[in-house]
Tab-separated table of C-alpha atoms in Angstrom:
chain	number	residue	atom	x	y	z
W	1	UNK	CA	1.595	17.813	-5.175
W	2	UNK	CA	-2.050	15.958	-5.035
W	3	UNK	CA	-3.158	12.385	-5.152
W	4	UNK	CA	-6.141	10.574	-4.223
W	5	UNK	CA	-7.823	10.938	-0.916
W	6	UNK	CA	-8.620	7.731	-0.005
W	7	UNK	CA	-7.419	6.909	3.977
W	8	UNK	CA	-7.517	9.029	7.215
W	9	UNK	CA	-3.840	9.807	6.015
W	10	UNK	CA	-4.141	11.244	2.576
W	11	UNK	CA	-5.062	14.588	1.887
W	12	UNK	CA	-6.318	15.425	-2.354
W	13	UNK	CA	-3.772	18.417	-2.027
W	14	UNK	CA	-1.327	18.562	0.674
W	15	UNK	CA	1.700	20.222	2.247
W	16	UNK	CA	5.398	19.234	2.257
W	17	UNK	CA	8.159	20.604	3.962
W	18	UNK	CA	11.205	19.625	1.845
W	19	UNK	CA	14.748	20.909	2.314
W	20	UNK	CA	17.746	19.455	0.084
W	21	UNK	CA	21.486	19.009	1.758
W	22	UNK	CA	24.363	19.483	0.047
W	23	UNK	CA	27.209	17.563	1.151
W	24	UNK	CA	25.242	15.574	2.894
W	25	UNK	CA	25.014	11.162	3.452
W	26	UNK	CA	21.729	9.730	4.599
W	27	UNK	CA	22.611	9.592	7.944
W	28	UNK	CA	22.735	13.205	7.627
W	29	UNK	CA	19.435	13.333	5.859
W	30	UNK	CA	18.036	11.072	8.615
W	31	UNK	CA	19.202	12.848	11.674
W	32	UNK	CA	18.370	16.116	9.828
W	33	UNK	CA	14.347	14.923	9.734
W	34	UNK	CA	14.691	13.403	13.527
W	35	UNK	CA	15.916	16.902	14.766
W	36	UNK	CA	13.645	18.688	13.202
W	37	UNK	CA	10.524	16.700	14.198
W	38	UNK	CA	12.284	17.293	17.810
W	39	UNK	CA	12.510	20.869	17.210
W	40	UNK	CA	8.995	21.204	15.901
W	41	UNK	CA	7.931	19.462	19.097
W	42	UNK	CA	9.672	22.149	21.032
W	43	UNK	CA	8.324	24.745	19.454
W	44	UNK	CA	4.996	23.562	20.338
W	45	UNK	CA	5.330	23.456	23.799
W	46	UNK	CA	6.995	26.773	23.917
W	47	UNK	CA	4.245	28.622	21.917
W	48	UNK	CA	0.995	26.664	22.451
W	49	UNK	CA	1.219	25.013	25.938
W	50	UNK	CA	-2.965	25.952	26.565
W	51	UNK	CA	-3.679	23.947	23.249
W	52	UNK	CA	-1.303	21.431	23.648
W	53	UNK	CA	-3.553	20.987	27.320
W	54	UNK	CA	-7.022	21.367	25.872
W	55	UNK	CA	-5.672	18.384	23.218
W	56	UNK	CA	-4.744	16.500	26.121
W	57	UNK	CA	-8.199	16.839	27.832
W	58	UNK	CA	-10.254	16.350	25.203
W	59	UNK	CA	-8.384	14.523	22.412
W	60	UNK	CA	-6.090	12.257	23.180
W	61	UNK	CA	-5.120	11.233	26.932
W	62	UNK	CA	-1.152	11.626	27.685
W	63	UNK	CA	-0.385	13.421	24.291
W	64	UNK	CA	1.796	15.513	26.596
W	65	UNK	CA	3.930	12.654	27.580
W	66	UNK	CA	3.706	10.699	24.178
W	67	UNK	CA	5.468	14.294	22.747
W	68	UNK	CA	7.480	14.445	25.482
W	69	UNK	CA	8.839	10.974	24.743
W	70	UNK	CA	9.365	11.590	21.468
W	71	UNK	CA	11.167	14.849	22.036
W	72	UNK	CA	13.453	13.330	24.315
W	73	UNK	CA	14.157	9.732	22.434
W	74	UNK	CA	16.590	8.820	20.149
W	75	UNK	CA	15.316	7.246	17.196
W	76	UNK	CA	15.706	3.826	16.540
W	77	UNK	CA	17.167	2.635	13.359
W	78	UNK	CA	16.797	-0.439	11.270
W	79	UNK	CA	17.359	-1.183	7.234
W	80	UNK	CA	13.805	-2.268	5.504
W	81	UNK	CA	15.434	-5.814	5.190
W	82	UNK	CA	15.497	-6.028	8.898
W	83	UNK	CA	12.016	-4.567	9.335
W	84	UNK	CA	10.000	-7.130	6.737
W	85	UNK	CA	11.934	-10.029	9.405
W	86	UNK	CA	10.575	-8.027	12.369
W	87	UNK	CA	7.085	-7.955	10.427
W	88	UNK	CA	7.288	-11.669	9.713
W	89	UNK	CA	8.245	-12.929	13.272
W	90	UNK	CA	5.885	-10.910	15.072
W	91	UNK	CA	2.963	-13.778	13.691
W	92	UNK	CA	0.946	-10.507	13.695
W	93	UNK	CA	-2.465	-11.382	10.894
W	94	UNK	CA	-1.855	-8.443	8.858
W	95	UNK	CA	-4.148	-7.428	6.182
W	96	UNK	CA	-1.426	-7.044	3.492
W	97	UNK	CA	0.821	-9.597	3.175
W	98	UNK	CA	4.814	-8.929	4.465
W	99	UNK	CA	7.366	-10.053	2.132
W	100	UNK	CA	11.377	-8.452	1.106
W	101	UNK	CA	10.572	-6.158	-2.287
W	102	UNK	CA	6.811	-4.793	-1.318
W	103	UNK	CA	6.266	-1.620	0.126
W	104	UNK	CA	5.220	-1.336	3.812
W	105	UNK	CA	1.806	-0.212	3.822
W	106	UNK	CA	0.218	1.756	7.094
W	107	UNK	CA	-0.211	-1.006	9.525
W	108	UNK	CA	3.068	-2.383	9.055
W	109	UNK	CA	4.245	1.025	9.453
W	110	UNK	CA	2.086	1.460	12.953
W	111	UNK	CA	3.210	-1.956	13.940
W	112	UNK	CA	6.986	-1.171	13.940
W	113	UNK	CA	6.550	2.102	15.456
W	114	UNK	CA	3.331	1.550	18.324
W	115	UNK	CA	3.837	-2.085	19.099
W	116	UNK	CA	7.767	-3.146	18.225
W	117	UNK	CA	9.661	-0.294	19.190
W	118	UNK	CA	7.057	1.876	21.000
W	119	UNK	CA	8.039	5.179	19.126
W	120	UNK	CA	9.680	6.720	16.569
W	121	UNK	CA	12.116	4.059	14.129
W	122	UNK	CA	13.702	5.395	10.937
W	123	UNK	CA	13.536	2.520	8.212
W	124	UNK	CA	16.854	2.884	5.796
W	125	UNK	CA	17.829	0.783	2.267
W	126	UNK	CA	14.798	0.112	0.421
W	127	UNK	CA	14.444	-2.286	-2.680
W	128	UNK	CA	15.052	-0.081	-5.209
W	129	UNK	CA	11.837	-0.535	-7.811
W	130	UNK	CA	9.570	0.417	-4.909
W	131	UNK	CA	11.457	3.913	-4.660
W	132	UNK	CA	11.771	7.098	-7.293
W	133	UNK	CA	14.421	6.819	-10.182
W	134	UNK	CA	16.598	9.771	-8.750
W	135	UNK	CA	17.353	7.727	-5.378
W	136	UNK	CA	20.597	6.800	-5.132
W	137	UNK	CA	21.878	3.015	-5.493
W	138	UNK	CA	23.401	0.686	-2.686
W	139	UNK	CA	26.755	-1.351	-3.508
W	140	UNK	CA	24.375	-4.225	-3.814
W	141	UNK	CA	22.807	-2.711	-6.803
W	142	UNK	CA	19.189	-4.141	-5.229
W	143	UNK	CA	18.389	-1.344	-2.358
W	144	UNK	CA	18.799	2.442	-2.565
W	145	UNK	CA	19.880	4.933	0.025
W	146	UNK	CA	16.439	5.986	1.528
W	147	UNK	CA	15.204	6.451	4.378
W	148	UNK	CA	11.459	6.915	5.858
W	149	UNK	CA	10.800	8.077	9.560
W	150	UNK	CA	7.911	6.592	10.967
W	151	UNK	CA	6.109	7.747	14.379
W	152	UNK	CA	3.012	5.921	16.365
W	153	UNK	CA	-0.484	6.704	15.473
W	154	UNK	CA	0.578	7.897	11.482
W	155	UNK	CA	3.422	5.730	10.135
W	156	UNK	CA	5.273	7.532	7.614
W	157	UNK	CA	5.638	11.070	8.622
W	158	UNK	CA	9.052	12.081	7.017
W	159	UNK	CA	10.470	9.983	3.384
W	160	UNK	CA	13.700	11.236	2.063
W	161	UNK	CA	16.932	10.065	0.308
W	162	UNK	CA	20.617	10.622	-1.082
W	163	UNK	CA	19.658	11.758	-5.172
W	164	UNK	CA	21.634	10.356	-8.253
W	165	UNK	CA	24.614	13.179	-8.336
W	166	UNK	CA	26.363	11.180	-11.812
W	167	UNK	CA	24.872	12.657	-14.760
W	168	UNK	CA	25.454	9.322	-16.952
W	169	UNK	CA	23.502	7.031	-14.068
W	170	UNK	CA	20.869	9.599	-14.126
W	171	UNK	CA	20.142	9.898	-17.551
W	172	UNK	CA	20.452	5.727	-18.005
W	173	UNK	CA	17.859	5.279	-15.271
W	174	UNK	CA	15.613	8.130	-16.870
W	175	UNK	CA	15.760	6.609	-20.239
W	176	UNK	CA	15.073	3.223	-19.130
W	177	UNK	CA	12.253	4.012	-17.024
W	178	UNK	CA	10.765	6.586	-20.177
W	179	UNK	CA	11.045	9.849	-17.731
W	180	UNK	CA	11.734	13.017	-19.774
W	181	UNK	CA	12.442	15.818	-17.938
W	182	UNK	CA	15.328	18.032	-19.082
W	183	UNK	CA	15.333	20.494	-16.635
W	184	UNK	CA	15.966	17.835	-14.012
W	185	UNK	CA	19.065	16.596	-15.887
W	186	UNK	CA	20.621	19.859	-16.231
W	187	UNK	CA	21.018	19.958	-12.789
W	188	UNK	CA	23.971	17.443	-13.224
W	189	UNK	CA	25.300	18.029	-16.309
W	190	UNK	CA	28.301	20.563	-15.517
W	191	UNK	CA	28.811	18.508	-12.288
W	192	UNK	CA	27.544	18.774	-8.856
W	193	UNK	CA	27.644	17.553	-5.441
W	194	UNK	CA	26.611	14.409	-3.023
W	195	UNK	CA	23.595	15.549	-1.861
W	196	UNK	CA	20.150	14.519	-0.022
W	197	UNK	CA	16.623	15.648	1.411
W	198	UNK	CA	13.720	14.956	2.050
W	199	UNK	CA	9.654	15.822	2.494
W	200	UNK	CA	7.884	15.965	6.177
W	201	UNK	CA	4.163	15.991	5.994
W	202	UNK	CA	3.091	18.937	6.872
W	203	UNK	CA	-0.551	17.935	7.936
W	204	UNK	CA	0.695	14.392	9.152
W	205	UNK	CA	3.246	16.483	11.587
W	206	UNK	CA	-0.352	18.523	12.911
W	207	UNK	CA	-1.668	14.849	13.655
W	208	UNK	CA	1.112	13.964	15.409
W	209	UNK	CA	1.320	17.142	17.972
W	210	UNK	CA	-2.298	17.640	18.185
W	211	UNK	CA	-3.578	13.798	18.389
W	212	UNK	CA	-6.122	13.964	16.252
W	213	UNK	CA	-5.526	11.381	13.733
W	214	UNK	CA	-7.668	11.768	10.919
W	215	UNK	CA	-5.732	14.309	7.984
W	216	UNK	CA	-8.848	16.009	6.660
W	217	UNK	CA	-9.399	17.275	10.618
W	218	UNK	CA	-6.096	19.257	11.213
């Protein structure tokens, strides 16, 4: 995939780690990316304890405990709804405005996850225009079952979902929104299962263990 490089965050091409559950709900999906953050953590202190020191000299002071917290926490979970009221009660002068139905940009992001909770939060139910047209729809018809995991210093880090498994929703919401894409559909026609995933930064997971927090550095 490749989009615009515009922030410390966004790479022109970049890397995504992106495995799809079957038989899975998005608390699956969710504790799936949480564990595996965990895990990657881990593995970095097994393998590459010298760098992991040298990045905590000379990068960022107490990486080695901010990892270790992380490692060790248990994620903190809130719907979107309930993060906008967080964003709006905290009085904090953000640059882009916080209201139910926009997405949360970076800061809001940073806020929830540095300042609010003071590390990692998983944000679940967004409005559903702000998210892809395979996401899968609440009861409430206005919010989808997605889920973003944010982490201090980044913001987003992991984004995933439960997909459209009905054929007939599928095709409605490709047709409405003017998607064509065949292939895509013939993955439900002849039936399937509930399923979910989702895609972990690959750079943004290098910020995160090695502290240095501009993308086009790691």
């Amino acid at each position: 995939r490749s989009e615009n490089s515009n922030t410390a965050r966004h790479l022109a091409e970049f890397w995504m780690v992106e495995p799809e559950v079957a038989f899975a709900d998005l608390d699956d999906v969710a504790t799936l990316g949480a564990d595996y953050i965990k895990f990657m953590i881990e593995q970095a202190f097994e393998h590459c304890p010298e760098e992991l020191a040298f990045f905590d000299q000379r990068i960022e002071k107490g990486l080695i405990d901010k990892l270790t917290k992380v490692k060790d926490s248990e994620f903190k979970k809130i719907t979107y709804t309930q993060a906008v009221d967080i964003l709006i009660k905290s009085n904090q002068n953000f640059e882009y405005k916080v209201e139910w139905g926009v997405d949360l940009s970076t800061e809001h992001e940073r806020f929830l996850s540095e300042k609010h909770f003071e590390g990692p939060v998983i944000v679940t139910d967004y409005p559903k225009e702000i998210k892809a047209f395979y996401m899968k729809l609440n009861h409430d018809r206005k919010t989808v079952r997605a889920m973003d995991i944010l982490v201090p210093n980044i913001g987003e880090l992991v984004g995933g979902s439960m997909r459209i498994d009905d054929y007939e929703e599928l095709k409605g919401k490709m047709e409405a929104k003017g998607i064509d894409i065949p292939w895509y559909l013939d993955l439900r026609k002849y039936g399937t299962v509930p399923h979910g995933g989702f895609g972990l930064g690959f750079e943004r997971l290098i910020m995160l263990v090695s502290g240095i927090y501009n993308i086009k550095d790691v």
